[in-house]
XYZ file of C-alpha atoms in Angstrom:
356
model
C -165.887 -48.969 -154.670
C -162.875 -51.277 -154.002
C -161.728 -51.200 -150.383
C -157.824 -50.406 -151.837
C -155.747 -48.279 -150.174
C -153.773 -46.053 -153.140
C -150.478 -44.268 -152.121
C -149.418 -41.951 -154.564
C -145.727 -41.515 -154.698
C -145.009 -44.821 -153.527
C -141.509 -44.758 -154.349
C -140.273 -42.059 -152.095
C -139.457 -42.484 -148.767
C -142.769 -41.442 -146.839
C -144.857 -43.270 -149.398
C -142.635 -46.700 -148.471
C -143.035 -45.587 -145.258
C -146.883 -45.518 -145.044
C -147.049 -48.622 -147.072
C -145.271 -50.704 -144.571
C -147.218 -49.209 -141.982
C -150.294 -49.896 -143.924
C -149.086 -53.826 -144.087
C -148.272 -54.268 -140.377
C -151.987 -53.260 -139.512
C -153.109 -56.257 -141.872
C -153.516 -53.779 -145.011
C -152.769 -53.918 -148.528
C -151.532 -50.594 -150.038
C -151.155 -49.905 -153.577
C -148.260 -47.816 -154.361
C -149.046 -45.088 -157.193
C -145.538 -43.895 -158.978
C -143.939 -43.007 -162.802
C -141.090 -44.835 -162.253
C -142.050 -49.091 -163.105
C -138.472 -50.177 -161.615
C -138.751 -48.117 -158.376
C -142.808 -48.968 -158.032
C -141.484 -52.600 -158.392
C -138.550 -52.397 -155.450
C -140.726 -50.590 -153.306
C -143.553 -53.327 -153.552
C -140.999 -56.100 -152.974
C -139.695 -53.790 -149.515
C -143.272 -52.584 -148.434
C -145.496 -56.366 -149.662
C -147.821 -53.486 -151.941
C -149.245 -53.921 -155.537
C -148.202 -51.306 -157.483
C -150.067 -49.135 -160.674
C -148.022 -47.106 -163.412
C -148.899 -43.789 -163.840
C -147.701 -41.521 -166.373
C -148.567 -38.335 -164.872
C -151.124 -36.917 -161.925
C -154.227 -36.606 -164.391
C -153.948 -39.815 -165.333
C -154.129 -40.780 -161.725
C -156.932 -39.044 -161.134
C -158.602 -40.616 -164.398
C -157.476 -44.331 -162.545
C -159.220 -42.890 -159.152
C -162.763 -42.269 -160.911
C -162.373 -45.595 -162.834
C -161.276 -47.692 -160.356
C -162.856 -45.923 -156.870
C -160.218 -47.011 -154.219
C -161.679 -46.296 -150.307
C -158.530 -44.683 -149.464
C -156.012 -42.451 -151.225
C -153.210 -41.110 -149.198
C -151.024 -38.304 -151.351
C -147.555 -38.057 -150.552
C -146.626 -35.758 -153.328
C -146.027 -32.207 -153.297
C -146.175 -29.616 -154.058
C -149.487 -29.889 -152.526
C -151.163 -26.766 -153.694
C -150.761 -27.857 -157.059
C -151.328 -31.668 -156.792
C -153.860 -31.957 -154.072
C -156.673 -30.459 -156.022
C -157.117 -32.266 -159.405
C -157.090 -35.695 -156.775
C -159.466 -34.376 -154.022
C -162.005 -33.672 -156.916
C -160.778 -37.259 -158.395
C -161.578 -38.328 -154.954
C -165.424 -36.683 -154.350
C -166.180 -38.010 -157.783
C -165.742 -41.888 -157.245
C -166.375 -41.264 -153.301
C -162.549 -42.014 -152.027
C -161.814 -40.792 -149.047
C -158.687 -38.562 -149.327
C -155.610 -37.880 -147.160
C -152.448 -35.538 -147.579
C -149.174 -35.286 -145.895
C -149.327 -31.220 -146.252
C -147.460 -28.920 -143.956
C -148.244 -25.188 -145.471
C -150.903 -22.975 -144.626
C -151.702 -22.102 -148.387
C -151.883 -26.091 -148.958
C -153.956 -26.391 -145.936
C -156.235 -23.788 -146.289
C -157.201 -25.330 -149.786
C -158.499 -28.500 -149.112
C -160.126 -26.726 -145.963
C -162.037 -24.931 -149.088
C -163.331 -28.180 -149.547
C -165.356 -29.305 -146.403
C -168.916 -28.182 -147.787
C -168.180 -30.222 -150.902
C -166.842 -33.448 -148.716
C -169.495 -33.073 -146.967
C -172.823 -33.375 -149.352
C -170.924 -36.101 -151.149
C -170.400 -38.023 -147.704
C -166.079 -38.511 -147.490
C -163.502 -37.267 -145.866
C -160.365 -35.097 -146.584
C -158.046 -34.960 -144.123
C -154.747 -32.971 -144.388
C -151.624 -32.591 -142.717
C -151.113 -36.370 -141.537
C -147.430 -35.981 -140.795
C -145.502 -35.102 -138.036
C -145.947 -31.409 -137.589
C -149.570 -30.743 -137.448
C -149.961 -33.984 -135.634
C -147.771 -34.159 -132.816
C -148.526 -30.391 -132.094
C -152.344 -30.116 -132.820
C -152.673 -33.571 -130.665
C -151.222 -31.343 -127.422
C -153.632 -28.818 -127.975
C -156.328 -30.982 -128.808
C -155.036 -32.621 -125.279
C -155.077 -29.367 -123.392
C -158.349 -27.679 -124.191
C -160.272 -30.820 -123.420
C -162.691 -29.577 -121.394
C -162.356 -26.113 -121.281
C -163.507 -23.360 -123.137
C -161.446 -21.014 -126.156
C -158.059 -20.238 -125.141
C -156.733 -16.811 -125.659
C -153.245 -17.427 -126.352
C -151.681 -20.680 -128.525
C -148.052 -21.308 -129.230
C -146.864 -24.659 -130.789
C -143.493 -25.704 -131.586
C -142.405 -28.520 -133.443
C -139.017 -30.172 -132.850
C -138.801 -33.077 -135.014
C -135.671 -35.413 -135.125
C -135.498 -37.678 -138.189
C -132.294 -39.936 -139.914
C -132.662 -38.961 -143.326
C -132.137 -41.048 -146.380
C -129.558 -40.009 -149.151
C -131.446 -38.528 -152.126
C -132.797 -35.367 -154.048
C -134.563 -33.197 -151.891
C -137.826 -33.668 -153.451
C -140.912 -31.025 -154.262
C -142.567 -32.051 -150.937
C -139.377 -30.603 -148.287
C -138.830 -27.903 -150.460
C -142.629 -26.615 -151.106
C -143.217 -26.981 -147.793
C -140.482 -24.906 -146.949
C -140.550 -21.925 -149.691
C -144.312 -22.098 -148.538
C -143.317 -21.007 -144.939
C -140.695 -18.256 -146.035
C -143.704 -15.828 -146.135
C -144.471 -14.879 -142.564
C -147.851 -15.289 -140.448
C -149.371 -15.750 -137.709
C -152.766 -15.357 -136.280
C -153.977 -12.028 -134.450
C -157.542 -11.447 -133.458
C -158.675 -14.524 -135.342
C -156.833 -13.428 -138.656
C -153.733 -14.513 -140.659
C -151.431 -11.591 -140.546
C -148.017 -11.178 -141.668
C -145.494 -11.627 -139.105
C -141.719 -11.478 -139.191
C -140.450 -14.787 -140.358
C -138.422 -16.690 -137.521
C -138.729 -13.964 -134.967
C -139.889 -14.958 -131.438
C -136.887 -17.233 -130.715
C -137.435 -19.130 -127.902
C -135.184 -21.764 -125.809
C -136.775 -24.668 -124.767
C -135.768 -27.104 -121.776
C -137.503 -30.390 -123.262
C -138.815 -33.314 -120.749
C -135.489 -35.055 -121.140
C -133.723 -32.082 -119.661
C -131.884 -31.067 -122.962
C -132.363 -27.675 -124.792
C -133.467 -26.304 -128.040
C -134.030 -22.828 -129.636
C -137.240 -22.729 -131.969
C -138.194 -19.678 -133.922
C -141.344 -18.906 -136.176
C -142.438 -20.669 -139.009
C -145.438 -20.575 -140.206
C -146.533 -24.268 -141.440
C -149.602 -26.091 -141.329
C -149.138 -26.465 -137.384
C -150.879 -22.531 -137.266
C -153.381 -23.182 -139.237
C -154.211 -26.919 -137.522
C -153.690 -25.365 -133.898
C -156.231 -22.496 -134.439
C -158.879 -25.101 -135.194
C -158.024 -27.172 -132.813
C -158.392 -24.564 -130.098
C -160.451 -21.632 -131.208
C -157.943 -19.273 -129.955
C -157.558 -15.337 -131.222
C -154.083 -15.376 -131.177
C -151.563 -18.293 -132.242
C -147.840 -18.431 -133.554
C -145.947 -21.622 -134.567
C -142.498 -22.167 -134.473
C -140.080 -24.958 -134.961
C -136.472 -25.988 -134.368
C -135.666 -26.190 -137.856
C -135.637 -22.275 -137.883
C -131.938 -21.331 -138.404
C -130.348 -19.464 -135.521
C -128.292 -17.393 -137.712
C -128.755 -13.625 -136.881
C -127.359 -12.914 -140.043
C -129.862 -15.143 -141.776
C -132.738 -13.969 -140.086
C -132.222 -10.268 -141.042
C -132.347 -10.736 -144.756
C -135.501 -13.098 -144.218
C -138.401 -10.383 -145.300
C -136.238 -9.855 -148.614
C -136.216 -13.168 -149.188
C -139.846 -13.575 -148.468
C -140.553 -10.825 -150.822
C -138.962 -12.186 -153.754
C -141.052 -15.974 -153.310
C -144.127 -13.999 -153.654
C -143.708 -14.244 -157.437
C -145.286 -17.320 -158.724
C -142.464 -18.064 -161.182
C -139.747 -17.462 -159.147
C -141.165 -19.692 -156.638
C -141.893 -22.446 -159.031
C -138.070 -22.058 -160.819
C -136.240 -22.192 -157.146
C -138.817 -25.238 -156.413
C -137.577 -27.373 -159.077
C -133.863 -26.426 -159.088
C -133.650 -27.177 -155.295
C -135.818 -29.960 -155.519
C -132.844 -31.992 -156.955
C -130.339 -31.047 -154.628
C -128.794 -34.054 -153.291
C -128.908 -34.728 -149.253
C -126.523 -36.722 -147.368
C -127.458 -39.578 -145.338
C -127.593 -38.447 -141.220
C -128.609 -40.155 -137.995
C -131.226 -38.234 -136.608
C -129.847 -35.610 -133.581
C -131.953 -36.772 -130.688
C -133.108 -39.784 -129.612
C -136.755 -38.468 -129.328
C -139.032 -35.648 -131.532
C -141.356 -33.678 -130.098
C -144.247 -31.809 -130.303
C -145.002 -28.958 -127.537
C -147.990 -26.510 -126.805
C -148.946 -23.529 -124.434
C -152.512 -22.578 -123.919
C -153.089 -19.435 -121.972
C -156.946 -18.892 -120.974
C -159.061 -15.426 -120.412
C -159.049 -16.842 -116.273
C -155.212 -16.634 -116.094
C -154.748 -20.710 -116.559
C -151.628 -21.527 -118.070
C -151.214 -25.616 -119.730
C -148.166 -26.643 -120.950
C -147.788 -29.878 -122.994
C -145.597 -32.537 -124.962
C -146.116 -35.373 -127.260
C -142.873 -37.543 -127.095
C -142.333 -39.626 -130.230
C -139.312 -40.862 -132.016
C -137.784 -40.575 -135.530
C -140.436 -37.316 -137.044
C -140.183 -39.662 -140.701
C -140.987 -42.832 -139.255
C -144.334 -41.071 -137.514
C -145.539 -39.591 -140.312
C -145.639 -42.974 -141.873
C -147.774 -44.166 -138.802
C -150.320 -41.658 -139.323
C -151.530 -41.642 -142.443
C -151.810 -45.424 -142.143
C -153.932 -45.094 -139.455
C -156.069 -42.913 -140.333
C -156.627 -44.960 -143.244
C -157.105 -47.949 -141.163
C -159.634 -45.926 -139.128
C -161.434 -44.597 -142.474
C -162.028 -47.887 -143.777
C -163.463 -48.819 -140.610
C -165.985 -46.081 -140.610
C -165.084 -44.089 -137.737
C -164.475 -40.988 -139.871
C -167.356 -38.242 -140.823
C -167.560 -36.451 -144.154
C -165.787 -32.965 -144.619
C -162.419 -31.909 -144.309
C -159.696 -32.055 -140.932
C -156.844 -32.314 -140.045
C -155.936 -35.524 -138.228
C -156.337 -34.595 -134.384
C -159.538 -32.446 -135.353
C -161.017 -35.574 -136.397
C -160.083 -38.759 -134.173
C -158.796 -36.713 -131.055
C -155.516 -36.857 -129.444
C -156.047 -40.548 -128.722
C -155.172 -41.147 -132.259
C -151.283 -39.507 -131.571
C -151.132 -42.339 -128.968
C -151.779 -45.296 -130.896
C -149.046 -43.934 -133.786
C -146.726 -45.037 -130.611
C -146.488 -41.281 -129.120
C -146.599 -40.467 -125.539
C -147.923 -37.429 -123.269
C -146.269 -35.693 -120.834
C -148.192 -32.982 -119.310
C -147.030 -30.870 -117.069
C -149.465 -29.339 -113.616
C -150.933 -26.280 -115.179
C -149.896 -22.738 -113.891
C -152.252 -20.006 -112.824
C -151.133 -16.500 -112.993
């Protein structure tokens, strides 16, 4: 095995993203991508080599060939790319990381921690923002104690974005959520999608409404903290009554596989305009309510979402390479603790616990 770091979809914005991360902590990163122009610019921006690849089972031919330590997958949608490379991956003994923020996606390479395991590397999905910056707070606010009852997680990410299509990744991610759940007595259930509105007075005094969505942060948060019950929600929710009530329809309809996959690629190519990011700050926020009564509150202050979930994958990388993972599969918290939210350049602020 080579001790490369591959990033496939090293043209797009989070795949330069994590490449430059991967170069300031003294790393080479080779970016993975169709496109020989783009693969060429973004090497010349990020200081990565770069390998042509005419599709994603070709990649995962170059992976067993070539065995790189690392491969860090940037593109989605994840529950149809992530498994032809994790099996790439256990085959020439890579270790694996995904950017994944959907429970289906999530719960797949999850599927794979037995398998990791006997062949001795590690999987580790949902190294962006989202499951990071939230399952870090829980991770944070169990320490210590035993199962909470109770978890609710909200995201509240605040990102410039970059003119361009849309891309498979955003809009997986976010037909994936459209279908509501949340976690009741240990189970997914359904649950009304962006219900439980909730307005939030952040750390810096200013105010946002998050609603439910059900992304990877449920799935990442009921590891994390064992709890029976858990809902996620996020700020990205629209607020829109009007939007809200024709939700379940909607949700409905993206059950059918080809639907799904048509609305996927036609929105995929929508073109977004470039925007300065709303606050100066994201966040990340949980609530942990115990059997005794105890009541923790707790933020993770970062600050462009985009920019962080560059930072994470390339450390986890940095920390795989060094050996301080263990085989299965995680999500990023799970496996380094909420240290590792700290030295992506994140901060706590933790409240004094209530008890009720």
């Amino acid at each position: 095995m080579n001790t490369h770091i591959w990033v496939l979809g090293g043209t797009g914005r989070s795949g330069r993203s994590i490449a430059a991360q991967l170069t300031e902590r003294g790393l080479g990163a080779v970016l993975v991508g169709r496109n020989a122009s783009r693969l060429q610019a973004a090497a010349q921006q990020t200081g990565g080599e770069t390998l042509l690849s005419a599709s994603l089972a070709d990649t995962a031919a170059e992976i067993r060939r070539q065995r790189p330590a690392v491969v860090i997958n940037t593109v989605g949608p994840f529950t149809t790319t992530a498994p032809g490379i994790v099996d790439a991956c256990r085959t020439a003994g890579s270790h694996y990381i995904d950017l994944a923020n959907d429970v289906a996606a999530l719960s797949a390479v999850f599927e794979k921690h037995d398998p990791a395991t006997q062949a001795g590397h590690t999987l580790v999905t949902g190294a962006g923002f989202g499951v990071t910056a939230t399952e870090s707070v829980v991770v944070k606010l169990c320490e210590g104690r035993p199962a909470p009852l109770r978890v609710r997680v909200d995201m509240l990410p605040s990102m410039a974005m970059e003119a361009g299509p849309a891309g498979e990744a955003l809009i997986g991610s976010l037909l994936g959520s459209l279908e509501g759940r949340q976690i009741t007595d240990g189970r997914v259930v359904p649950a009304r999608i962006f219900s439980d509105a909730q307005r939030l007075t952040l750390p810096d005094g200013s105010q946002v409404t998050t609603a439910s969505v059900p992304l990877g942060e449920l799935l990442a948060a009921q590891r994390a903290s064992g709890a029976r019950d858990v809902l996620s929600a996020s700020s990205e929710a629209p607020s829109s009554p009007v939007i809200r009530s024709v939700m379940p329809l909607v949700s409905t309809l993206m059950r059918w596989e080809r639907l799904r996959s048509f609305i996927t690629g036609r929105l995929a190519g929508i073109q977004v305009k470039a925007k300065e990011r709303p606050r100066e700050h994201s966040w990340g926020h949980a609530v942990v309510t115990w059997a005794d009564g105890e009541t923790r509150e707790g933020w993770l202050r970062l600050g462009d979402a985009q920019e962080y979930t560059g930072a994470v994958p390339a450390e986890v990388a940095r920390r795989l390479l060094a050996g301080e993972g263990r085989p299965g599969a995680y999500t990023p918290a799970a496996l380094f603790g909420p240290a590792l939210a700290e030295s992506c350049g994140a901060t706590y602020v933790l409240p004094q616990p209530d008890r009720q």
